[in-house]
mmCIF file of C-alpha atoms in Angstrom:
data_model
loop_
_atom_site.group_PDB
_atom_site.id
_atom_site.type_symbol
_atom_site.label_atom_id
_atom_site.label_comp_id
_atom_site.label_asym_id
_atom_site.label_seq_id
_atom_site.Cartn_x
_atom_site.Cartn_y
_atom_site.Cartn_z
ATOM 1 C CA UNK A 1 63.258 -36.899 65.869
ATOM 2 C CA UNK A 2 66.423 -36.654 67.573
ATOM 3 C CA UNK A 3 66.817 -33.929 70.351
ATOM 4 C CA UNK A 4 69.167 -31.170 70.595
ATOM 5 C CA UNK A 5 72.817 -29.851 69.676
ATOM 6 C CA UNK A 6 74.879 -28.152 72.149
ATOM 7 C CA UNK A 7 77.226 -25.870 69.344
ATOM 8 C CA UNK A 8 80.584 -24.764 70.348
ATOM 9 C CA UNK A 9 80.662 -27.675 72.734
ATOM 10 C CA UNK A 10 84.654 -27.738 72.974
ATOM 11 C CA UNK A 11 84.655 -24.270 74.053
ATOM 12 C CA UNK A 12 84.499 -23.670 78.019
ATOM 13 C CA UNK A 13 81.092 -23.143 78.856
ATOM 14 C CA UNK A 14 79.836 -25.888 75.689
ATOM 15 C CA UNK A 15 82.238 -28.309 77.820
ATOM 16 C CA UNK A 16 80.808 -27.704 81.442
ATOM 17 C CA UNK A 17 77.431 -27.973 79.525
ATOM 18 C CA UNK A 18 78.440 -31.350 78.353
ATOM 19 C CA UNK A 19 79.559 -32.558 81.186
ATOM 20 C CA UNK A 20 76.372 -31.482 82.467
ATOM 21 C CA UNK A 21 74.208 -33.215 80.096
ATOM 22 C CA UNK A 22 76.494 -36.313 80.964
ATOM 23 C CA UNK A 23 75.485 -36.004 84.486
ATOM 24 C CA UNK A 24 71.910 -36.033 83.808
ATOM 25 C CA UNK A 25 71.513 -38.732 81.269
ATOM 26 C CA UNK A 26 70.794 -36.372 78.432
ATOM 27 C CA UNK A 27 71.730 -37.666 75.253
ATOM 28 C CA UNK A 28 73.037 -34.104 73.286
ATOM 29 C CA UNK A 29 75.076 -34.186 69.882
ATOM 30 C CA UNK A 30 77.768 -32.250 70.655
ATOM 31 C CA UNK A 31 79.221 -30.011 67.931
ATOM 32 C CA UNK A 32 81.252 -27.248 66.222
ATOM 33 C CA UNK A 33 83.919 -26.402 63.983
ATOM 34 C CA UNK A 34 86.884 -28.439 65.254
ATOM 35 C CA UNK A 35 87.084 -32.316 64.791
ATOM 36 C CA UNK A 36 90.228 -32.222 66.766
ATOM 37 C CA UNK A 37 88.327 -30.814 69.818
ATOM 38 C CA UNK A 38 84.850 -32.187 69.274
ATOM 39 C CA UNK A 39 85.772 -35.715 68.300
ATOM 40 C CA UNK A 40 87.610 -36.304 71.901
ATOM 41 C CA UNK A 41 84.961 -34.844 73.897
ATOM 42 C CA UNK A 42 81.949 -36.739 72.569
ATOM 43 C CA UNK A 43 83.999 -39.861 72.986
ATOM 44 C CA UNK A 44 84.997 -39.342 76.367
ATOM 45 C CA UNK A 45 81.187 -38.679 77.265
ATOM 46 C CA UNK A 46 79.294 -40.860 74.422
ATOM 47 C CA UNK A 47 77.203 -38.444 72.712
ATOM 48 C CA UNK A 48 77.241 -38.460 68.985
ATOM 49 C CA UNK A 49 78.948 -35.565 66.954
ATOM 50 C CA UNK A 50 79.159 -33.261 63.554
ATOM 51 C CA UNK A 51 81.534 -31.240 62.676
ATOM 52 C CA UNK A 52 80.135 -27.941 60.678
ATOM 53 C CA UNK A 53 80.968 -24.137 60.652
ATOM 54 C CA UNK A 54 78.784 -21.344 60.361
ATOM 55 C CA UNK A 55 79.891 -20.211 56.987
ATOM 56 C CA UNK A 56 78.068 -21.900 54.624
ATOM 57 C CA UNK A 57 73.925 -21.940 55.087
ATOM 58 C CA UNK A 58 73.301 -25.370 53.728
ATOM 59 C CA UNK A 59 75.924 -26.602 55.551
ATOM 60 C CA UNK A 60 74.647 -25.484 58.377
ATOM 61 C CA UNK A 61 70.803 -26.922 57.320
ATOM 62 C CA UNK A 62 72.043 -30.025 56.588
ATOM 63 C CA UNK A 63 73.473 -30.460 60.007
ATOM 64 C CA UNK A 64 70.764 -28.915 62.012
ATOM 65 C CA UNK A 65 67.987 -31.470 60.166
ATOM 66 C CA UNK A 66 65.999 -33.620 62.316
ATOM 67 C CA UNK A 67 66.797 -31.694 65.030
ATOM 68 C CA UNK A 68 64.431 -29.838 68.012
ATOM 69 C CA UNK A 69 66.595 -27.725 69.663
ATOM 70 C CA UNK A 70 70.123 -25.719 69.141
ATOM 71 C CA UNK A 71 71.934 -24.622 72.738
ATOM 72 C CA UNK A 72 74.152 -22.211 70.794
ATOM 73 C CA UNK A 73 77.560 -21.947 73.034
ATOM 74 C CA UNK A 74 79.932 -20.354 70.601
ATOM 75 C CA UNK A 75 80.642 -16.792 70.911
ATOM 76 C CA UNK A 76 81.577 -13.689 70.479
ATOM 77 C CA UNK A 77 77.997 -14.268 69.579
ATOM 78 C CA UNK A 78 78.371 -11.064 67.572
ATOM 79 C CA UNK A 79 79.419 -13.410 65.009
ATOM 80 C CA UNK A 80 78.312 -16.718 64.925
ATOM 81 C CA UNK A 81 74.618 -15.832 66.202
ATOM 82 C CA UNK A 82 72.975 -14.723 63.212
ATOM 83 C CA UNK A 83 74.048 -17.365 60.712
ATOM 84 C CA UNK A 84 72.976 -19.753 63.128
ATOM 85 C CA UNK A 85 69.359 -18.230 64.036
ATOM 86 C CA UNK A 86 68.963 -17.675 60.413
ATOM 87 C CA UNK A 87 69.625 -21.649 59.735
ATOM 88 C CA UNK A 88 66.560 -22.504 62.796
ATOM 89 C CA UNK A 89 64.195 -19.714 60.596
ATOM 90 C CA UNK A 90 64.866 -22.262 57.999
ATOM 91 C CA UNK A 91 64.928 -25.662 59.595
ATOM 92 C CA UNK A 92 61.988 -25.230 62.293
ATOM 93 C CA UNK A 93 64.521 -25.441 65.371
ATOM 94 C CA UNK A 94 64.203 -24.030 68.216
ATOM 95 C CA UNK A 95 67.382 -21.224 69.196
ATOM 96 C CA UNK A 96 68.814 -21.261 72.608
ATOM 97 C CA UNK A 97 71.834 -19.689 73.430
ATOM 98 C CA UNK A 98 73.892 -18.361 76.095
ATOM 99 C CA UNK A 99 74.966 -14.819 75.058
ATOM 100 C CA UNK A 100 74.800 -11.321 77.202
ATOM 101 C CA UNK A 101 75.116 -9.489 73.879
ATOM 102 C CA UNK A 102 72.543 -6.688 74.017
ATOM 103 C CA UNK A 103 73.092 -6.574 69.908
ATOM 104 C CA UNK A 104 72.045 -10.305 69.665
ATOM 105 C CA UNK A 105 68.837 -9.780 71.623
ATOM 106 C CA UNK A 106 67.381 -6.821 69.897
ATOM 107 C CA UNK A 107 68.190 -9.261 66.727
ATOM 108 C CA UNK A 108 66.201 -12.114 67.734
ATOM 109 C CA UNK A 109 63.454 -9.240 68.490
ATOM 110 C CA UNK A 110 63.686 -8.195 64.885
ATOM 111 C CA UNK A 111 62.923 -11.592 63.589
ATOM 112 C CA UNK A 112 60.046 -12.750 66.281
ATOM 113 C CA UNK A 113 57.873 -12.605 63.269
ATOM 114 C CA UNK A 114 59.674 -14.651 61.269
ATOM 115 C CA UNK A 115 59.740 -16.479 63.828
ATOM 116 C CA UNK A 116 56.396 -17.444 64.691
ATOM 117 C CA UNK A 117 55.364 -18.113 61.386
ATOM 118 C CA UNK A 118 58.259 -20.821 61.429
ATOM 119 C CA UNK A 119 56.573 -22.359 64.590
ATOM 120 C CA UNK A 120 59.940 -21.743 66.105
ATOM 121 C CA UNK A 121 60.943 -19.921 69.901
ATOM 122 C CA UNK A 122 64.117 -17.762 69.597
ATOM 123 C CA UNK A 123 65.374 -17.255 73.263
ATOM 124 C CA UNK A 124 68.599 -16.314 73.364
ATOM 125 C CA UNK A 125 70.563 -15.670 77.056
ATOM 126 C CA UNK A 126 69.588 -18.831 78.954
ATOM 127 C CA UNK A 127 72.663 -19.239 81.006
ATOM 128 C CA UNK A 128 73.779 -16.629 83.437
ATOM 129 C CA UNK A 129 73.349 -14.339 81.010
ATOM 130 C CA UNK A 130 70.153 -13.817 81.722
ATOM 131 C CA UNK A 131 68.598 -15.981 83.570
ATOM 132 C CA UNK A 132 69.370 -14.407 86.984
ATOM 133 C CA UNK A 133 68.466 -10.726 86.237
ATOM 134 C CA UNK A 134 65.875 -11.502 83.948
ATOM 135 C CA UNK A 135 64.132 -13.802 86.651
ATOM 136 C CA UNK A 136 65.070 -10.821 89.702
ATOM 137 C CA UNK A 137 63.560 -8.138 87.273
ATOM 138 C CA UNK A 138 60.195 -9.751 86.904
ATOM 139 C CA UNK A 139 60.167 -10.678 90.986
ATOM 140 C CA UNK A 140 60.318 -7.723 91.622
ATOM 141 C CA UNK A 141 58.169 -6.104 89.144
ATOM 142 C CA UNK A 142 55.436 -8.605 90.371
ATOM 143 C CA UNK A 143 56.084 -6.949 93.347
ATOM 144 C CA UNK A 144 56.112 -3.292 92.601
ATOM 145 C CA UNK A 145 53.515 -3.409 89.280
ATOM 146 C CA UNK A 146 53.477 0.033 88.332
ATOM 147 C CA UNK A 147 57.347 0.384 88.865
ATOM 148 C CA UNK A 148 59.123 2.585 85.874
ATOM 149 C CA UNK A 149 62.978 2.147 86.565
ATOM 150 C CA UNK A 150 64.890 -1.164 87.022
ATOM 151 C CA UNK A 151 68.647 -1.189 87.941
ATOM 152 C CA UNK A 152 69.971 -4.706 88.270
ATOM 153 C CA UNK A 153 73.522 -5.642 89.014
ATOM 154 C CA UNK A 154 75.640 -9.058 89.428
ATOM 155 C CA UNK A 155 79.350 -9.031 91.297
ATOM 156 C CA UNK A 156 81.269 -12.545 91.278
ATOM 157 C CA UNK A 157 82.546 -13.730 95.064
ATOM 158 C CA UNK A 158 85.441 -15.971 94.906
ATOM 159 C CA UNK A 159 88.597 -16.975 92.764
ATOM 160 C CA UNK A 160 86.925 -17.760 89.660
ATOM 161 C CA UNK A 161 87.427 -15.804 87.092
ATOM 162 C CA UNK A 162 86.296 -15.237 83.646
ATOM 163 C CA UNK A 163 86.846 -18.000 80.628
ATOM 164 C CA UNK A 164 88.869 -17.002 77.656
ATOM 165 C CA UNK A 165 85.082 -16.555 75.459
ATOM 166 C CA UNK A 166 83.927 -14.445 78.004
ATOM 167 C CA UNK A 167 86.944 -12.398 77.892
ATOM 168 C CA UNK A 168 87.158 -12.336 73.663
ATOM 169 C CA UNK A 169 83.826 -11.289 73.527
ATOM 170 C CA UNK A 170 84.498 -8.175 76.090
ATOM 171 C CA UNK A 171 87.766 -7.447 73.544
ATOM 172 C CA UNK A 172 85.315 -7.193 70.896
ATOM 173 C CA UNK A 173 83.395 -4.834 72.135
ATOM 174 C CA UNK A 174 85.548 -2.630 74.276
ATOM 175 C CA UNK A 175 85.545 0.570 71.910
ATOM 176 C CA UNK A 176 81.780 0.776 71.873
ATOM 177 C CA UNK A 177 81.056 2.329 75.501
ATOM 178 C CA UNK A 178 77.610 1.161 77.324
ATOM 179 C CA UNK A 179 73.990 1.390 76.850
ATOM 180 C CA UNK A 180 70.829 1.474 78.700
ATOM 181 C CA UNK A 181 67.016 1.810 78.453
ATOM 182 C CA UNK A 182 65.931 5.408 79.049
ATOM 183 C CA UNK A 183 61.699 5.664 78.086
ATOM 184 C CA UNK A 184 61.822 2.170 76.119
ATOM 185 C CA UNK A 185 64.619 3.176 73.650
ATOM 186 C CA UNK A 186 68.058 1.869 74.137
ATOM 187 C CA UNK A 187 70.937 4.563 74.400
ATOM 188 C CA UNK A 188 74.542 4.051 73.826
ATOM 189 C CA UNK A 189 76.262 6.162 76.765
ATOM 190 C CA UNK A 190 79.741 5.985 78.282
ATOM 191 C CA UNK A 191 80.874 2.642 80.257
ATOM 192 C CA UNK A 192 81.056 3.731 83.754
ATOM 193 C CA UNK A 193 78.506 6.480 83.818
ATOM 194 C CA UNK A 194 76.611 5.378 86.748
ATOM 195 C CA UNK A 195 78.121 4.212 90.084
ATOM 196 C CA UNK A 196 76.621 3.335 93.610
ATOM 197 C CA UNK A 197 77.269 1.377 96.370
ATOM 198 C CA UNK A 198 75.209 -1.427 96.865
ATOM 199 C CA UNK A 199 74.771 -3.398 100.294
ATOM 200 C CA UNK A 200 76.418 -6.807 101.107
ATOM 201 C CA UNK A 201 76.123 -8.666 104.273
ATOM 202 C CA UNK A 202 78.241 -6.208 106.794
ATOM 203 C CA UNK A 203 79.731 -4.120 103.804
ATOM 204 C CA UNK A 204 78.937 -1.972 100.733
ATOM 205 C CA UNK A 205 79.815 -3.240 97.247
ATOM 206 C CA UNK A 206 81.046 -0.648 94.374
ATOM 207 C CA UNK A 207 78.781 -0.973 91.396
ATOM 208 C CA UNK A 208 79.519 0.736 87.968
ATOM 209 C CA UNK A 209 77.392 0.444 84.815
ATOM 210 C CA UNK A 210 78.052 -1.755 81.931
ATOM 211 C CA UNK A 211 75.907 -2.994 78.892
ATOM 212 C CA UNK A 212 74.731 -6.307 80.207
ATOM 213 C CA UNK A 213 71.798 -8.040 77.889
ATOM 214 C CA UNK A 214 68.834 -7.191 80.848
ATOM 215 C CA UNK A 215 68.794 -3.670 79.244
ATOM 216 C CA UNK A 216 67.408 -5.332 76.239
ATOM 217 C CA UNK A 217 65.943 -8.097 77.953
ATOM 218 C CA UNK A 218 63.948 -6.994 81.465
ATOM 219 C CA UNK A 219 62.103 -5.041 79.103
ATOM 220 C CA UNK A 220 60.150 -7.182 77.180
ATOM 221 C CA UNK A 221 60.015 -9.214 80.350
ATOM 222 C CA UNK A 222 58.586 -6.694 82.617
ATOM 223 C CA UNK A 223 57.478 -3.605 80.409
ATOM 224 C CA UNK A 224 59.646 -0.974 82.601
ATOM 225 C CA UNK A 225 60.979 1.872 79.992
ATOM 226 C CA UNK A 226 63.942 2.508 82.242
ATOM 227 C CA UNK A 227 66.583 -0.080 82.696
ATOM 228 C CA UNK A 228 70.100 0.432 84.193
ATOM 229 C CA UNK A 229 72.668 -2.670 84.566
ATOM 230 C CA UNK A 230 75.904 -2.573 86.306
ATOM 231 C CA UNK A 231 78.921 -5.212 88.004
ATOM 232 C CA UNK A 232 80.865 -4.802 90.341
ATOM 233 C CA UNK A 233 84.890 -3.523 90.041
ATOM 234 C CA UNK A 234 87.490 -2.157 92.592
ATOM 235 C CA UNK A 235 87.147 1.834 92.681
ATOM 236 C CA UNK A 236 90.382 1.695 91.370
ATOM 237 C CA UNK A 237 89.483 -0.297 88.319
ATOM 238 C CA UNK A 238 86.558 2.055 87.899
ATOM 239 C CA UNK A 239 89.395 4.954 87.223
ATOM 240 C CA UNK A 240 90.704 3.073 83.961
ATOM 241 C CA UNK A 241 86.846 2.820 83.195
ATOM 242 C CA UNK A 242 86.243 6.207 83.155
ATOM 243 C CA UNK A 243 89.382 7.063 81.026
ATOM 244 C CA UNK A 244 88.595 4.399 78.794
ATOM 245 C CA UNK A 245 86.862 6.654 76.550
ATOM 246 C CA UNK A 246 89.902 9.288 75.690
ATOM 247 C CA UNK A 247 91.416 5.587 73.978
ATOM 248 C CA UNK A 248 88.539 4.272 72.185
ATOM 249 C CA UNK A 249 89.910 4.896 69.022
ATOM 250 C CA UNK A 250 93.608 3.157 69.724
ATOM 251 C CA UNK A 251 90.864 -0.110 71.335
ATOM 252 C CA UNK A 252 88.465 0.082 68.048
ATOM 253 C CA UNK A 253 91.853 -0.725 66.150
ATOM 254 C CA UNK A 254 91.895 -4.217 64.645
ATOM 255 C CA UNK A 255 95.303 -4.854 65.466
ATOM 256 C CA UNK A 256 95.020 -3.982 68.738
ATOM 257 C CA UNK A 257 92.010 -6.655 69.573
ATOM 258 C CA UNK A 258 94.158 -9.081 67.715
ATOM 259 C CA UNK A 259 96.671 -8.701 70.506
ATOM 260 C CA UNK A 260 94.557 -9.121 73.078
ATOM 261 C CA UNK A 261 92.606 -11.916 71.777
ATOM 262 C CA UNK A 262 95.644 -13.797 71.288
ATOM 263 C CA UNK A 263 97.027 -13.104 74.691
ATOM 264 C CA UNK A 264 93.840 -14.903 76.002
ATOM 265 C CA UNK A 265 94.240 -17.654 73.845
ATOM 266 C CA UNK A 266 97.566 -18.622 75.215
ATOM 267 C CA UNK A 267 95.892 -18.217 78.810
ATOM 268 C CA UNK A 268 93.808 -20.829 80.851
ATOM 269 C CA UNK A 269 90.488 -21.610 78.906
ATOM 270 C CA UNK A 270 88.599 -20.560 82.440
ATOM 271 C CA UNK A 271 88.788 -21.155 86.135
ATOM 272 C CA UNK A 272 89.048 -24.423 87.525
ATOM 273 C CA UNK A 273 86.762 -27.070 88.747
ATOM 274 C CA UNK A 274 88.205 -26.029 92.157
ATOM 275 C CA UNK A 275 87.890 -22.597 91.482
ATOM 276 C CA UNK A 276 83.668 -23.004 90.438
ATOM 277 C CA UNK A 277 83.205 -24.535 93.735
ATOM 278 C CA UNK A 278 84.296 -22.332 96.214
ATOM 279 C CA UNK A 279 83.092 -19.283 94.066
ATOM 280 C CA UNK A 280 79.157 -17.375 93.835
ATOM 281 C CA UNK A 281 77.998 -14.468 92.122
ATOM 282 C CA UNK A 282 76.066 -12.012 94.137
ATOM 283 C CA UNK A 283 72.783 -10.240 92.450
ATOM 284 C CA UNK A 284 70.964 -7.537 93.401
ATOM 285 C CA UNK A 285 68.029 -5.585 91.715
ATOM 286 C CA UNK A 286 65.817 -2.548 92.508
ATOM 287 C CA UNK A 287 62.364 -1.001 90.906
ATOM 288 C CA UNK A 288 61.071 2.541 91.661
ATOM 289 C CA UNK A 289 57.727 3.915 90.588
ATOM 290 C CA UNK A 290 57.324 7.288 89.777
ATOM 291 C CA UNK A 291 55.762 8.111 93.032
ATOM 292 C CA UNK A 292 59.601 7.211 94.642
ATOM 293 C CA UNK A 293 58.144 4.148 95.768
ATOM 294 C CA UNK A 294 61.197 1.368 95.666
ATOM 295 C CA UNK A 295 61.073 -2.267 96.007
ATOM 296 C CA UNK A 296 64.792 -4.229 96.594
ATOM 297 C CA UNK A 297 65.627 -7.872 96.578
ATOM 298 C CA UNK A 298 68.833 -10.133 95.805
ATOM 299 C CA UNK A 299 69.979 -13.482 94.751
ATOM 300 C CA UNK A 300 72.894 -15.653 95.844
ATOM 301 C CA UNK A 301 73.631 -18.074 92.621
ATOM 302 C CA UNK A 302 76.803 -20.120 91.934
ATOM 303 C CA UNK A 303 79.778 -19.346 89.934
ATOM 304 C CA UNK A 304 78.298 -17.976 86.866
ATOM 305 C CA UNK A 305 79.520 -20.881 84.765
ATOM 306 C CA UNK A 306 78.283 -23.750 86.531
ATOM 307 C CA UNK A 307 74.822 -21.974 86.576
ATOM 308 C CA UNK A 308 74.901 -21.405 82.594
ATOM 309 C CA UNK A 309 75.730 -24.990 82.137
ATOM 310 C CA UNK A 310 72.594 -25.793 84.537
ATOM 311 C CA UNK A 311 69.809 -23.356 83.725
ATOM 312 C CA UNK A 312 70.781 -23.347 79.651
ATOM 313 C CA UNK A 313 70.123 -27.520 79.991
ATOM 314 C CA UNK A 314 66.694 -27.173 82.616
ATOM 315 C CA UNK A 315 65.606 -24.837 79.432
ATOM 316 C CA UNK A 316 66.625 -27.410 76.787
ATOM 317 C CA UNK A 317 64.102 -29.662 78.931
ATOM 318 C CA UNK A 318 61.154 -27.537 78.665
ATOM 319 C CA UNK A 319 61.760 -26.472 75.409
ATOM 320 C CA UNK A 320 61.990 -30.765 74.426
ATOM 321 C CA UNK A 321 58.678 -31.332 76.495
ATOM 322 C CA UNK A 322 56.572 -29.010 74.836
ATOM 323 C CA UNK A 323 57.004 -26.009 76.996
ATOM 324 C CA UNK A 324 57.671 -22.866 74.137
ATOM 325 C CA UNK A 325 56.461 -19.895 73.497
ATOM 326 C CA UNK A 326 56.865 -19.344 69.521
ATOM 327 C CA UNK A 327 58.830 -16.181 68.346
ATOM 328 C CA UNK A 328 61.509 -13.866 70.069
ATOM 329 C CA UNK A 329 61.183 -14.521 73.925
ATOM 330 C CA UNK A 330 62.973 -14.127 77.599
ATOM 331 C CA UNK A 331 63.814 -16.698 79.850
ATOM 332 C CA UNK A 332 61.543 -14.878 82.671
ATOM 333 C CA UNK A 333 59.012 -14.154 80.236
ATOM 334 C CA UNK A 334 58.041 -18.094 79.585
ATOM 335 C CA UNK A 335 58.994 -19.928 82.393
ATOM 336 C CA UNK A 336 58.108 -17.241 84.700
ATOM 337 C CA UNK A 337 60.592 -15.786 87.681
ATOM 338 C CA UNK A 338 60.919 -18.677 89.552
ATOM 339 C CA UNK A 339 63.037 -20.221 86.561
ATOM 340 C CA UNK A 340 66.303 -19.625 88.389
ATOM 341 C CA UNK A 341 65.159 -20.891 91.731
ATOM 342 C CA UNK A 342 65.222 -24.382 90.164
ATOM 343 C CA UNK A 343 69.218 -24.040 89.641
ATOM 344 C CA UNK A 344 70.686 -25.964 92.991
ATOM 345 C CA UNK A 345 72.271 -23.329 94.905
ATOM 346 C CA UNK A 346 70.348 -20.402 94.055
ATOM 347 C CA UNK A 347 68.560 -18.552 97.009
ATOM 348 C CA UNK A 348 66.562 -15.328 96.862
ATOM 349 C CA UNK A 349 66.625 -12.877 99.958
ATOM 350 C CA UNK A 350 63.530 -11.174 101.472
ATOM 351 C CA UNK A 351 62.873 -8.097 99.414
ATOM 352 C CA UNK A 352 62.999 -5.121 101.035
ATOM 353 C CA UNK A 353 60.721 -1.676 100.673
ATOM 354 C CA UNK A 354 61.428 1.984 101.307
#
């Protein structure tokens, strides 16, 4: 039986994760749909390789035989998830991947059944997307039991910025506003239509909404019908935000996202090594009960990319040892919320009541 695929392994994030594995002594087959990019990369870190794309079903079979586990890496995982959790229904493989894609999540949901009767764990969002939140949200649900909202948030500190797939997969959705949990059932509201002010060391941080995976996720993690996620912007970037919606229709335009995905493309594929290093992402999360009762705490984590590349390969380990739960599940929800502690780096303050 060999081990594990990382797919979309010459993309940014499937490269750091490489590396990664490199580092550790893992033994990955790297792949995706590019000999020209794949064939260098597993050379330069001696991992075996196959080249398939995520168009043709038996292709896909044929390459995922023998197999335990994918790390999916290739996004906008709008597209390319499906086909490929489809293909581990089929082959008995266990699906990881490393989306934020609320969409994607409330998929794997859909098939859990199908899942479990495969024998197979579907666990999409085990990089910082979601690891992070979905590890805060049950803290501090363990902490607060009867709580009934959650707002979570996550602001980068530092140069780094984001890689070109993070960036095509925000052009891809642009035109379809934001969402969160209101009494279990997802909504679709504007982007932008909550704000606060959260506090930082010896400052306050601006905070506006956005559709990050928790409001699918920290649900079936912690059971709380309310769920609110946000990041952090510049008040001034928040203005364009709150427009955004009177230009939806120009942004929903084909040719328009064409544009802008090629204008990434002829960009930097992320930040640099440099740039990782000197770089964190701030995370904060709150629960409220419906007697008013709150419950706050916060984690420090690195650059968002170098902990994807870490926590999606410490879940490929349990996942290889035994350690599954069968069917649609969370990060948090398996290994618990101390998952994200064992990232190097991470720290998690002293929660705070009021």
């Amino acid at each position: 039986m060999m081990s594990f695929i990382i797919y979309g392994a010459s993309g940014y994030t499937g490269r750091l994760t490489a590396e990664w594995a490199a580092k550790l002594g893992l033994n990955p087959t790297l792949a995706g749909r590019n000999l020209e990019k794949i064939k260098p990369l597993a050379e330069r870190l001696g991992f075996p390789y196959l080249i398939f794309s995520l168009e043709n079903p038996e292709e896909i079979d044929k390459s995922l035989e023998g197999f335990q586990v994918v790390l999916h890496c290739a996004g906008p995982f709008k597209f390319t998830a499906k086909p490929m959790m489809q293909a581990c229904l089929r082959t008995k493989t266990h699906y990881l991947d490393i989306t934020g894609e609320i969409e994607i999540f409330e998929y794997a949901q859909y098939l859990s059944d199908k899942a479990k009767k495969a024998g197979v764990m579907l666990m999409p969002g085990v990089g910082f997307d979601v690891i992070p939140t979905d590890c805060l949200a049950l803290y501090l649900k363990k902490q607060l039991p009867d709580a009934e909202f959650l707002e979570l948030g996550f602001m980068g500190i530092g140069p780094a910025g984001w890689s070109v797939g993070t960036a095509s997969t925000a052009v891809v959705n642009i035109d379809k506003g934001s969402a969160h949990r209101k009494n279990g059932k997802i909504e679709v509201v504007p982007t932008g239509h909550k704000t606060r002010w959260i506090p930082f060391k010896d400052k306050k941080l601006f905070f506006v909404s956005i559709p990050w995976g928790d409001v699918s996720t920290a649900y079936y993690s912690t059971n709380i019908p309310n769920i609110t996620t946000y990041t952090g912007m510049k008040p001034a970037q928040y203005n364009f935000v709150k427009r955004q919606k009177y230009f939806n229709w120009l942004l929903s335009m084909p040719f328009v996202k064409r544009i802008a995905l090629n204008r990434l493309k002829r960009g930097p594929a992320g930040p640099s090594d440099e740039e990782r290093e000197i770089s964190a992402t701030f995370v904060w999360g709150e629960v409220k009960n419906a007697a008013g009762k709150s419950h706050r705490a916060t984690l420090m984590t690195p650059n968002g990319y170098t902990l994807t590349a870490k926590a999606s390969l410490i879940t490929v380990q349990r996942v290889l040892s035994g350690k599954f739960t069968v069917g649609a599940q969370t990060p948090a929800g398996v290994y618990g919320e101390d998952l994200v502690m064992e990232v190097e780096g991470v720290s998690r303050d002293n929660e705070v009541e009021f």
